[in-house]
Short mmCIF file of C-alpha atoms in Angstrom, two decimals:
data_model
loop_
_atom_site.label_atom_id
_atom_site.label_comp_id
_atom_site.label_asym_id
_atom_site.label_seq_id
_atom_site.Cartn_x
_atom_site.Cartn_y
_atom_site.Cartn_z
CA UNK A 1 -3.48 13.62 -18.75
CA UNK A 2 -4.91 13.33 -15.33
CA UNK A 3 -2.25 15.08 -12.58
CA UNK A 4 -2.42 15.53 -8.96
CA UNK A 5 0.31 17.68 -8.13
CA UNK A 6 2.29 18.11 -4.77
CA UNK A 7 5.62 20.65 -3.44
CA UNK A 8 7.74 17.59 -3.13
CA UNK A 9 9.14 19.77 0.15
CA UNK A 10 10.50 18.85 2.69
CA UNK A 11 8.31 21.14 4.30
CA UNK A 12 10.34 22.02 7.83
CA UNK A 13 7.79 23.06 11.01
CA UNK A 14 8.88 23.38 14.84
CA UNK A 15 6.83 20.97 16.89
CA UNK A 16 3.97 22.15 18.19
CA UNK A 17 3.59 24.58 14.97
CA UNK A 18 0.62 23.43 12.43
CA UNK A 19 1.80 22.00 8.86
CA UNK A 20 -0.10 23.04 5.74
CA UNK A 21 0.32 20.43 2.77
CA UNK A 22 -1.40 21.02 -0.54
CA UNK A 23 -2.51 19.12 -3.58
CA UNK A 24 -4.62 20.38 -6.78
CA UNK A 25 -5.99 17.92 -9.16
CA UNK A 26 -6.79 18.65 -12.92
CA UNK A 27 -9.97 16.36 -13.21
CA UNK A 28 -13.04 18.78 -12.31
CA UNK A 29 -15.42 15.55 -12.23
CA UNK A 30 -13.56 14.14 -9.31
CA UNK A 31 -15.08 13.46 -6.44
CA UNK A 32 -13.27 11.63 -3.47
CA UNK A 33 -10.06 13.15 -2.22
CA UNK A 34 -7.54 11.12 0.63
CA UNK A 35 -4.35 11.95 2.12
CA UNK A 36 -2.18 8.81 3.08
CA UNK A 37 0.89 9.33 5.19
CA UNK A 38 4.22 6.61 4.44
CA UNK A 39 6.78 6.58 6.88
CA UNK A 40 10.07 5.44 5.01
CA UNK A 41 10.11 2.14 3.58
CA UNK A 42 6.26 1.41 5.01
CA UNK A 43 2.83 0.99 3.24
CA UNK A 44 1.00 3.94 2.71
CA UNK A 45 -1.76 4.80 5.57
CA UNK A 46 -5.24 6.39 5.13
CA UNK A 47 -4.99 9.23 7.66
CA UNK A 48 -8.14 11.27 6.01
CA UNK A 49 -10.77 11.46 3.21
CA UNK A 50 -12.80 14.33 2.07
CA UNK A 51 -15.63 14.41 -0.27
CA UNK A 52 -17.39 17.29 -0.64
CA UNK A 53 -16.68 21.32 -0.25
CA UNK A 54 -15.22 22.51 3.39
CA UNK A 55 -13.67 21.28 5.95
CA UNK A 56 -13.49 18.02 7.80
CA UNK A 57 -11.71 17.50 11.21
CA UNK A 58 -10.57 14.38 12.93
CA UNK A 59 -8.18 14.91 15.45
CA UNK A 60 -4.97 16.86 14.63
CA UNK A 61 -6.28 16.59 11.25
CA UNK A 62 -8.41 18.62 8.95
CA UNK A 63 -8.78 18.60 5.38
CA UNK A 64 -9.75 21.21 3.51
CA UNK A 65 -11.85 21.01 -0.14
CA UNK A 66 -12.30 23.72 -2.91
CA UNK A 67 -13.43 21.56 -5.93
CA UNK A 68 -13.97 24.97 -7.74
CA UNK A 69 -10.16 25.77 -7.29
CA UNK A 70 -9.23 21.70 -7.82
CA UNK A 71 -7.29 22.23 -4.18
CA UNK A 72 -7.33 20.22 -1.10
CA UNK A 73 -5.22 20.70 1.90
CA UNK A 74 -4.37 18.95 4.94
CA UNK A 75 -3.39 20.75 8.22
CA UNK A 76 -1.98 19.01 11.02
CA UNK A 77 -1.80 21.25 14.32
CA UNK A 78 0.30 20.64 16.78
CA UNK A 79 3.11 18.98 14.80
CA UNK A 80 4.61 16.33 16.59
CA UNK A 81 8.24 14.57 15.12
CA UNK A 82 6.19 11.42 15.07
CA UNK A 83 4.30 13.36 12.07
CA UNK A 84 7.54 13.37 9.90
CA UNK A 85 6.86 11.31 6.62
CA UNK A 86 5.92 11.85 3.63
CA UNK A 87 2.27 12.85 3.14
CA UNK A 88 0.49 11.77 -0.30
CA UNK A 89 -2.53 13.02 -2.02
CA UNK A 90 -4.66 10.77 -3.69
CA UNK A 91 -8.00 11.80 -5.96
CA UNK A 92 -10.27 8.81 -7.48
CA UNK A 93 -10.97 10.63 -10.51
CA UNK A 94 -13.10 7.90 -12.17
CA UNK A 95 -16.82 7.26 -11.87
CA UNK A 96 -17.60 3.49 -10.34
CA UNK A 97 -14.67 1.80 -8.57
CA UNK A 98 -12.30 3.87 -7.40
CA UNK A 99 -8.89 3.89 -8.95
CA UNK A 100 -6.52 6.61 -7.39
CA UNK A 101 -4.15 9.32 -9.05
CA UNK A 102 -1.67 10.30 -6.63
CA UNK A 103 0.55 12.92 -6.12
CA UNK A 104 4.57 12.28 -5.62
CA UNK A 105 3.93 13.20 -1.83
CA UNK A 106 5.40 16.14 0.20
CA UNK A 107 8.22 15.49 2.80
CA UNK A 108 7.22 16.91 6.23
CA UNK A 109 10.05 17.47 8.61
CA UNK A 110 9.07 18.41 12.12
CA UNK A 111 11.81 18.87 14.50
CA UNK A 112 11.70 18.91 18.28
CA UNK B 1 -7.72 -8.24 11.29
CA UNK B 2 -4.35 -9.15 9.21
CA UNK B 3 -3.56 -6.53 6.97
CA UNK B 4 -2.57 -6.92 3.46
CA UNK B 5 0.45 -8.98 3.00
CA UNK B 6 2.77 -8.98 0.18
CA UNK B 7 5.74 -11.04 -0.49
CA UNK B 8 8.89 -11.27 -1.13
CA UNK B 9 9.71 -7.77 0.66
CA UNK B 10 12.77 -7.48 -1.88
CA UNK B 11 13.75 -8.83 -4.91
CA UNK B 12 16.70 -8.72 -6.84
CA UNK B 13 16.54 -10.32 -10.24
CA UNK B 14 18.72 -9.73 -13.21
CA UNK B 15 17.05 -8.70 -16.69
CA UNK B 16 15.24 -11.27 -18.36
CA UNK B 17 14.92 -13.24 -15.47
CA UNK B 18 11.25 -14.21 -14.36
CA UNK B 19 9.66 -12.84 -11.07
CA UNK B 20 6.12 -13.42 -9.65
CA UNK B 21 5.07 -11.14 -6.63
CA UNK B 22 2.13 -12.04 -4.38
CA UNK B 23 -0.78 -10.41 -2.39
CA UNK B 24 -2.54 -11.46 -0.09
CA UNK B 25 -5.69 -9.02 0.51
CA UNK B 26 -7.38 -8.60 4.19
CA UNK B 27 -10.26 -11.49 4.02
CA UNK B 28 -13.36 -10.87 3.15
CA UNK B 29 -12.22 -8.02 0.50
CA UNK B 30 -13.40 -7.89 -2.49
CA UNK B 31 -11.65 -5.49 -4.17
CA UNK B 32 -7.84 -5.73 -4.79
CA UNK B 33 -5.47 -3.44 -6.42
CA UNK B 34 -1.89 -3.67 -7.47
CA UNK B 35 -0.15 -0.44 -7.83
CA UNK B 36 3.82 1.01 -8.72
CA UNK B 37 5.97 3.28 -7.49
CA UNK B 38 9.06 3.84 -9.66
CA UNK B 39 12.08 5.84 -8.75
CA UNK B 40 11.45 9.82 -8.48
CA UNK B 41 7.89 8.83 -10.00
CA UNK B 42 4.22 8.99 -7.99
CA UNK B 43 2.02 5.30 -6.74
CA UNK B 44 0.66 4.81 -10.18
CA UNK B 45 -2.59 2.13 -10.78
CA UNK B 46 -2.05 -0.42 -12.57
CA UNK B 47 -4.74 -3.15 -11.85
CA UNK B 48 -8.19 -3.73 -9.97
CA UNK B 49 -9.56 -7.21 -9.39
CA UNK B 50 -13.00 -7.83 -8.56
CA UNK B 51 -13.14 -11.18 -6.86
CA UNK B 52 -11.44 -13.37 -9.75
CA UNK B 53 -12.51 -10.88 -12.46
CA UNK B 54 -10.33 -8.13 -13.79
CA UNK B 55 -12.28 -4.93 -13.20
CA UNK B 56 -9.72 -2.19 -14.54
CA UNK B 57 -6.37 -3.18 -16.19
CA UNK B 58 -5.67 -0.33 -18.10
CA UNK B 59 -2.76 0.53 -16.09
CA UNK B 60 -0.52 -2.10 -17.19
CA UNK B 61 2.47 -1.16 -18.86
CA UNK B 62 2.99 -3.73 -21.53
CA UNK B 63 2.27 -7.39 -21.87
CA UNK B 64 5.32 -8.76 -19.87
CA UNK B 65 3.05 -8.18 -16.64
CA UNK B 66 0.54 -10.73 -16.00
CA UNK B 67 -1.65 -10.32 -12.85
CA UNK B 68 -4.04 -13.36 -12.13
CA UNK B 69 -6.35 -13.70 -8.84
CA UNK B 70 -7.21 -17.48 -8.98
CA UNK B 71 -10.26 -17.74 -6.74
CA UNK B 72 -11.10 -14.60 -6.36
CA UNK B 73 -8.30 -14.77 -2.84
CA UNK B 74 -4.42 -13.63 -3.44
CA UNK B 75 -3.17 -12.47 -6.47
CA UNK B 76 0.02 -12.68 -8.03
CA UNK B 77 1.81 -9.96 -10.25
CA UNK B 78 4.42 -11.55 -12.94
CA UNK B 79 6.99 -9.85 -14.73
CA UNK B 80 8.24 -11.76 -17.16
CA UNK B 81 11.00 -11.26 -18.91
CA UNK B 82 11.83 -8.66 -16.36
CA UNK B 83 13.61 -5.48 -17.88
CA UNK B 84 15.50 -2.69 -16.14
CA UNK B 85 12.62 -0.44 -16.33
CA UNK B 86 10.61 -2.11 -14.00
CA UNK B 87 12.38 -1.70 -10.58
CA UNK B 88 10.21 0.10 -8.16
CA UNK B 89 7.90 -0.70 -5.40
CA UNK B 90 5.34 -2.53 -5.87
CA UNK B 91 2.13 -2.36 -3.59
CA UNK B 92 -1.10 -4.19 -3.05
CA UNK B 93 -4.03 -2.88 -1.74
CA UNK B 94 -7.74 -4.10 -0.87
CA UNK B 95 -11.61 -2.95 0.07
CA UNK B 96 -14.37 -4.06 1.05
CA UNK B 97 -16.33 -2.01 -1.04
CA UNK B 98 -15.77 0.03 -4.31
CA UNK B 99 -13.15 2.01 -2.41
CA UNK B 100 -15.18 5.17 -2.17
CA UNK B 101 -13.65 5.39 1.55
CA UNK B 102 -10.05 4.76 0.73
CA UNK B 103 -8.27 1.69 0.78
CA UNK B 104 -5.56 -0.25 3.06
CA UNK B 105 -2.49 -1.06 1.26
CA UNK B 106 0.50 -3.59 2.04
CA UNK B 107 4.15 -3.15 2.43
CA UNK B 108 5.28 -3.27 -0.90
CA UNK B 109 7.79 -5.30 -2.86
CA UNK B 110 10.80 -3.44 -3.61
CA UNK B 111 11.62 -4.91 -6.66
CA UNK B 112 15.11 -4.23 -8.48
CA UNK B 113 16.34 -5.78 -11.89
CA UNK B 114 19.72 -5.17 -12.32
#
Protein backbone atom coordinates (compact mmCIF):
# COMPACT_ATOMS: atom_id res chain seq x y z
CA UNK A 1 0.00 0.00 0.00
CA UNK A 2 1.10 3.44 -0.89
CA UNK A 3 1.90 5.58 2.65
CA UNK A 4 3.08 8.98 3.23
CA UNK A 5 3.81 9.16 6.72
CA UNK A 6 3.90 12.24 9.15
CA UNK A 7 4.78 12.79 13.42
CA UNK A 8 1.21 13.76 13.96
CA UNK A 9 3.07 16.36 16.65
CA UNK A 10 2.15 18.99 17.81
CA UNK A 11 5.47 20.07 17.15
CA UNK A 12 5.96 23.20 19.85
CA UNK A 13 8.69 26.12 18.54
CA UNK A 14 9.21 29.72 20.20
CA UNK A 15 8.51 32.37 17.61
CA UNK A 16 11.13 33.44 15.82
CA UNK A 17 12.77 29.74 16.10
CA UNK A 18 12.67 27.67 12.60
CA UNK A 19 10.18 24.52 12.47
CA UNK A 20 11.35 21.31 10.81
CA UNK A 21 8.33 19.06 9.56
CA UNK A 22 8.99 15.76 7.83
CA UNK A 23 7.27 13.32 5.55
CA UNK A 24 8.72 9.99 3.79
CA UNK A 25 6.78 8.33 1.13
CA UNK A 26 7.04 4.54 0.20
CA UNK A 27 6.51 4.94 -3.68
CA UNK A 28 10.22 5.33 -5.15
CA UNK A 29 8.59 6.29 -8.70
CA UNK A 30 7.08 9.39 -7.27
CA UNK A 31 7.77 12.39 -8.49
CA UNK A 32 5.94 15.65 -7.28
CA UNK A 33 5.98 16.37 -3.59
CA UNK A 34 3.62 19.54 -1.86
CA UNK A 35 3.11 20.66 1.54
CA UNK A 36 -0.42 22.28 2.18
CA UNK A 37 -1.00 24.09 5.42
CA UNK A 38 -5.06 23.90 7.03
CA UNK A 39 -5.81 26.18 9.62
CA UNK A 40 -8.71 24.52 11.73
CA UNK A 41 -11.85 23.94 10.07
CA UNK A 42 -10.38 25.64 6.56
CA UNK A 43 -9.47 24.15 3.09
CA UNK A 44 -6.17 22.99 2.74
CA UNK A 45 -3.57 25.65 1.10
CA UNK A 46 -0.65 24.97 -1.31
CA UNK A 47 2.18 26.72 0.56
CA UNK A 48 5.09 24.73 -1.53
CA UNK A 49 5.94 22.07 -4.17
CA UNK A 50 9.13 20.35 -4.84
CA UNK A 51 10.07 18.17 -7.64
CA UNK A 52 13.31 17.16 -7.94
CA UNK A 53 16.52 16.54 -5.45
CA UNK A 54 17.56 19.72 -3.10
CA UNK A 55 16.29 22.44 -1.91
CA UNK A 56 13.77 25.02 -2.94
CA UNK A 57 13.16 28.39 -1.11
CA UNK A 58 10.28 30.78 -1.26
CA UNK A 59 10.10 33.00 1.45
CA UNK A 60 10.10 31.61 5.04
CA UNK A 61 9.81 28.45 3.27
CA UNK A 62 12.12 25.81 1.96
CA UNK A 63 11.57 22.37 1.11
CA UNK A 64 13.89 19.95 1.15
CA UNK A 65 13.99 16.55 -1.32
CA UNK A 66 15.98 13.21 -0.90
CA UNK A 67 14.05 10.85 -3.31
CA UNK A 68 16.88 8.29 -2.52
CA UNK A 69 15.87 8.39 1.26
CA UNK A 70 11.83 8.84 0.17
CA UNK A 71 12.08 12.16 2.66
CA UNK A 72 10.99 15.64 2.16
CA UNK A 73 10.99 18.35 4.68
CA UNK A 74 9.70 21.69 5.09
CA UNK A 75 11.43 24.40 7.24
CA UNK A 76 9.82 27.48 8.11
CA UNK A 77 12.32 30.12 9.76
CA UNK A 78 11.28 32.58 11.70
CA UNK A 79 8.14 30.97 13.13
CA UNK A 80 5.51 33.29 13.53
CA UNK A 81 1.99 32.16 15.72
CA UNK A 82 0.25 32.96 12.48
CA UNK A 83 2.21 29.65 11.25
CA UNK A 84 0.27 27.42 13.80
CA UNK A 85 -1.83 24.77 11.78
CA UNK A 86 -1.53 21.77 10.76
CA UNK A 87 0.96 21.19 7.93
CA UNK A 88 0.19 18.19 5.36
CA UNK A 89 2.35 16.32 3.01
CA UNK A 90 1.10 15.33 -0.12
CA UNK A 91 3.10 13.00 -2.93
CA UNK A 92 1.31 12.34 -6.49
CA UNK A 93 2.60 8.98 -6.73
CA UNK A 94 0.94 8.13 -10.09
CA UNK A 95 2.20 8.71 -13.61
CA UNK A 96 -0.37 11.13 -15.76
CA UNK A 97 -2.85 13.16 -13.69
CA UNK A 98 -1.97 13.70 -10.50
CA UNK A 99 -3.87 12.07 -7.71
CA UNK A 100 -2.33 12.83 -4.17
CA UNK A 101 -1.45 10.47 -1.11
CA UNK A 102 -1.30 12.49 1.88
CA UNK A 103 0.00 12.26 5.08
CA UNK A 104 -2.35 12.76 8.41
CA UNK A 105 -0.50 16.23 8.82
CA UNK A 106 1.73 17.43 11.74
CA UNK A 107 0.36 20.00 14.31
CA UNK A 108 2.73 23.01 14.57
CA UNK A 109 2.35 25.08 17.66
CA UNK A 110 4.31 28.28 17.74
CA UNK A 111 3.88 30.38 20.71
CA UNK A 112 4.72 34.04 21.18
CA UNK B 1 -10.82 34.60 -9.17
CA UNK B 2 -13.61 32.68 -6.92
CA UNK B 3 -12.17 29.84 -5.38
CA UNK B 4 -13.68 26.50 -5.19
CA UNK B 5 -16.96 26.44 -3.53
CA UNK B 6 -18.61 23.63 -1.90
CA UNK B 7 -21.91 23.37 -0.31
CA UNK B 8 -23.73 22.68 2.27
CA UNK B 9 -20.75 23.53 4.84
CA UNK B 10 -22.45 20.90 7.29
CA UNK B 11 -24.67 18.25 7.09
CA UNK B 12 -26.36 16.25 9.46
CA UNK B 13 -28.33 13.35 8.10
CA UNK B 14 -29.44 10.25 9.86
CA UNK B 15 -28.45 6.68 8.34
CA UNK B 16 -30.15 5.76 5.34
CA UNK B 17 -31.11 9.05 4.60
CA UNK B 18 -29.99 10.50 1.09
CA UNK B 19 -27.41 13.41 0.78
CA UNK B 20 -25.96 15.05 -2.38
CA UNK B 21 -22.91 17.47 -1.84
CA UNK B 22 -21.84 19.98 -4.51
CA UNK B 23 -18.67 21.61 -6.05
CA UNK B 24 -18.29 24.17 -7.73
CA UNK B 25 -14.59 24.26 -9.32
CA UNK B 26 -12.70 27.79 -10.07
CA UNK B 27 -13.86 28.44 -13.94
CA UNK B 28 -12.03 27.56 -16.51
CA UNK B 29 -10.65 24.25 -14.62
CA UNK B 30 -10.57 21.36 -16.04
CA UNK B 31 -9.67 19.09 -13.66
CA UNK B 32 -11.80 18.41 -10.51
CA UNK B 33 -11.27 16.18 -7.63
CA UNK B 34 -13.37 15.08 -4.74
CA UNK B 35 -11.49 13.89 -1.80
CA UNK B 36 -12.29 12.53 2.22
CA UNK B 37 -11.11 13.09 5.32
CA UNK B 38 -12.51 10.73 7.97
CA UNK B 39 -12.05 11.01 11.67
CA UNK B 40 -8.28 10.33 12.94
CA UNK B 41 -7.75 9.23 9.13
CA UNK B 42 -5.47 11.27 6.27
CA UNK B 43 -7.36 13.47 2.86
CA UNK B 44 -7.82 10.30 0.93
CA UNK B 45 -8.71 10.49 -3.22
CA UNK B 46 -11.51 9.36 -4.15
CA UNK B 47 -12.45 10.82 -7.65
CA UNK B 48 -10.94 12.91 -10.68
CA UNK B 49 -13.16 14.37 -13.36
CA UNK B 50 -11.92 15.45 -16.55
CA UNK B 51 -14.39 17.93 -17.93
CA UNK B 52 -17.64 15.60 -17.85
CA UNK B 53 -15.54 12.40 -18.07
CA UNK B 54 -14.47 10.36 -15.10
CA UNK B 55 -10.68 10.23 -15.29
CA UNK B 56 -9.80 8.16 -12.00
CA UNK B 57 -12.56 6.68 -9.73
CA UNK B 58 -10.82 4.11 -8.11
CA UNK B 59 -11.06 5.75 -4.87
CA UNK B 60 -14.59 5.23 -4.24
CA UNK B 61 -15.53 3.27 -1.43
CA UNK B 62 -18.50 1.29 -2.52
CA UNK B 63 -21.38 1.89 -4.86
CA UNK B 64 -23.60 4.05 -2.49
CA UNK B 65 -21.39 7.11 -3.75
CA UNK B 66 -22.27 8.46 -7.02
CA UNK B 67 -20.26 11.49 -8.31
CA UNK B 68 -21.60 13.01 -11.67
CA UNK B 69 -20.15 16.36 -13.38
CA UNK B 70 -23.02 17.18 -15.86
CA UNK B 71 -21.36 19.53 -18.33
CA UNK B 72 -18.19 19.16 -17.60
CA UNK B 73 -18.95 22.51 -14.70
CA UNK B 74 -19.93 21.51 -10.85
CA UNK B 75 -20.12 18.25 -9.67
CA UNK B 76 -22.12 16.67 -7.19
CA UNK B 77 -21.07 13.79 -4.71
CA UNK B 78 -24.20 11.48 -3.53
CA UNK B 79 -24.30 9.23 -0.76
CA UNK B 80 -27.01 7.30 -0.87
CA UNK B 81 -28.24 5.38 1.53
CA UNK B 82 -25.89 7.18 3.81
CA UNK B 83 -24.30 4.87 6.58
CA UNK B 84 -22.45 5.80 9.75
CA UNK B 85 -19.19 5.18 8.21
CA UNK B 86 -19.22 7.92 6.02
CA UNK B 87 -19.02 11.07 8.27
CA UNK B 88 -15.98 13.06 7.52
CA UNK B 89 -15.03 16.01 5.54
CA UNK B 90 -15.49 16.10 2.38
CA UNK B 91 -13.37 18.38 -0.03
CA UNK B 92 -13.31 19.47 -3.62
CA UNK B 93 -10.54 20.53 -5.42
CA UNK B 94 -9.67 21.80 -9.11
CA UNK B 95 -6.66 22.58 -11.87
CA UNK B 96 -6.13 23.90 -14.66
CA UNK B 97 -3.85 21.44 -15.76
CA UNK B 98 -3.01 17.76 -14.83
CA UNK B 99 -2.17 19.02 -11.35
CA UNK B 100 1.55 18.56 -11.68
CA UNK B 101 1.75 22.05 -9.69
CA UNK B 102 -0.65 21.28 -6.92
CA UNK B 103 -4.12 22.01 -6.73
CA UNK B 104 -6.61 24.59 -4.88
CA UNK B 105 -9.11 22.93 -2.80
CA UNK B 106 -12.54 24.20 -1.19
CA UNK B 107 -13.81 24.34 2.27
CA UNK B 108 -15.11 21.09 2.73
CA UNK B 109 -18.42 19.60 3.73
CA UNK B 110 -18.40 18.31 7.12
CA UNK B 111 -20.65 15.68 6.73
CA UNK B 112 -22.07 13.62 9.84
CA UNK B 113 -24.66 10.65 9.72
CA UNK B 114 -25.82 9.96 12.92
Amino acid sequence: QKEVEQNSGPLSVPEGAIASLNCTYSDRVSQSFFWYRQYSGKSPELIMSIYSNGDKEDGRFTAQLNKASQYVSLLIRDSQPSDSATYLCAVNMNSGYSTLTFGKGTMLLVSP
Amino acid sequence: EAGVTQFPSHSVIEKGQTVTLRCDPISGHDNLYWYRRVMGKEIKFLLHFVKESKQDESGMPNNRFLAERTGGTYSTLKVQPAELEDSGVYFCASSQDRGDYGYTFGSGTRLTVV
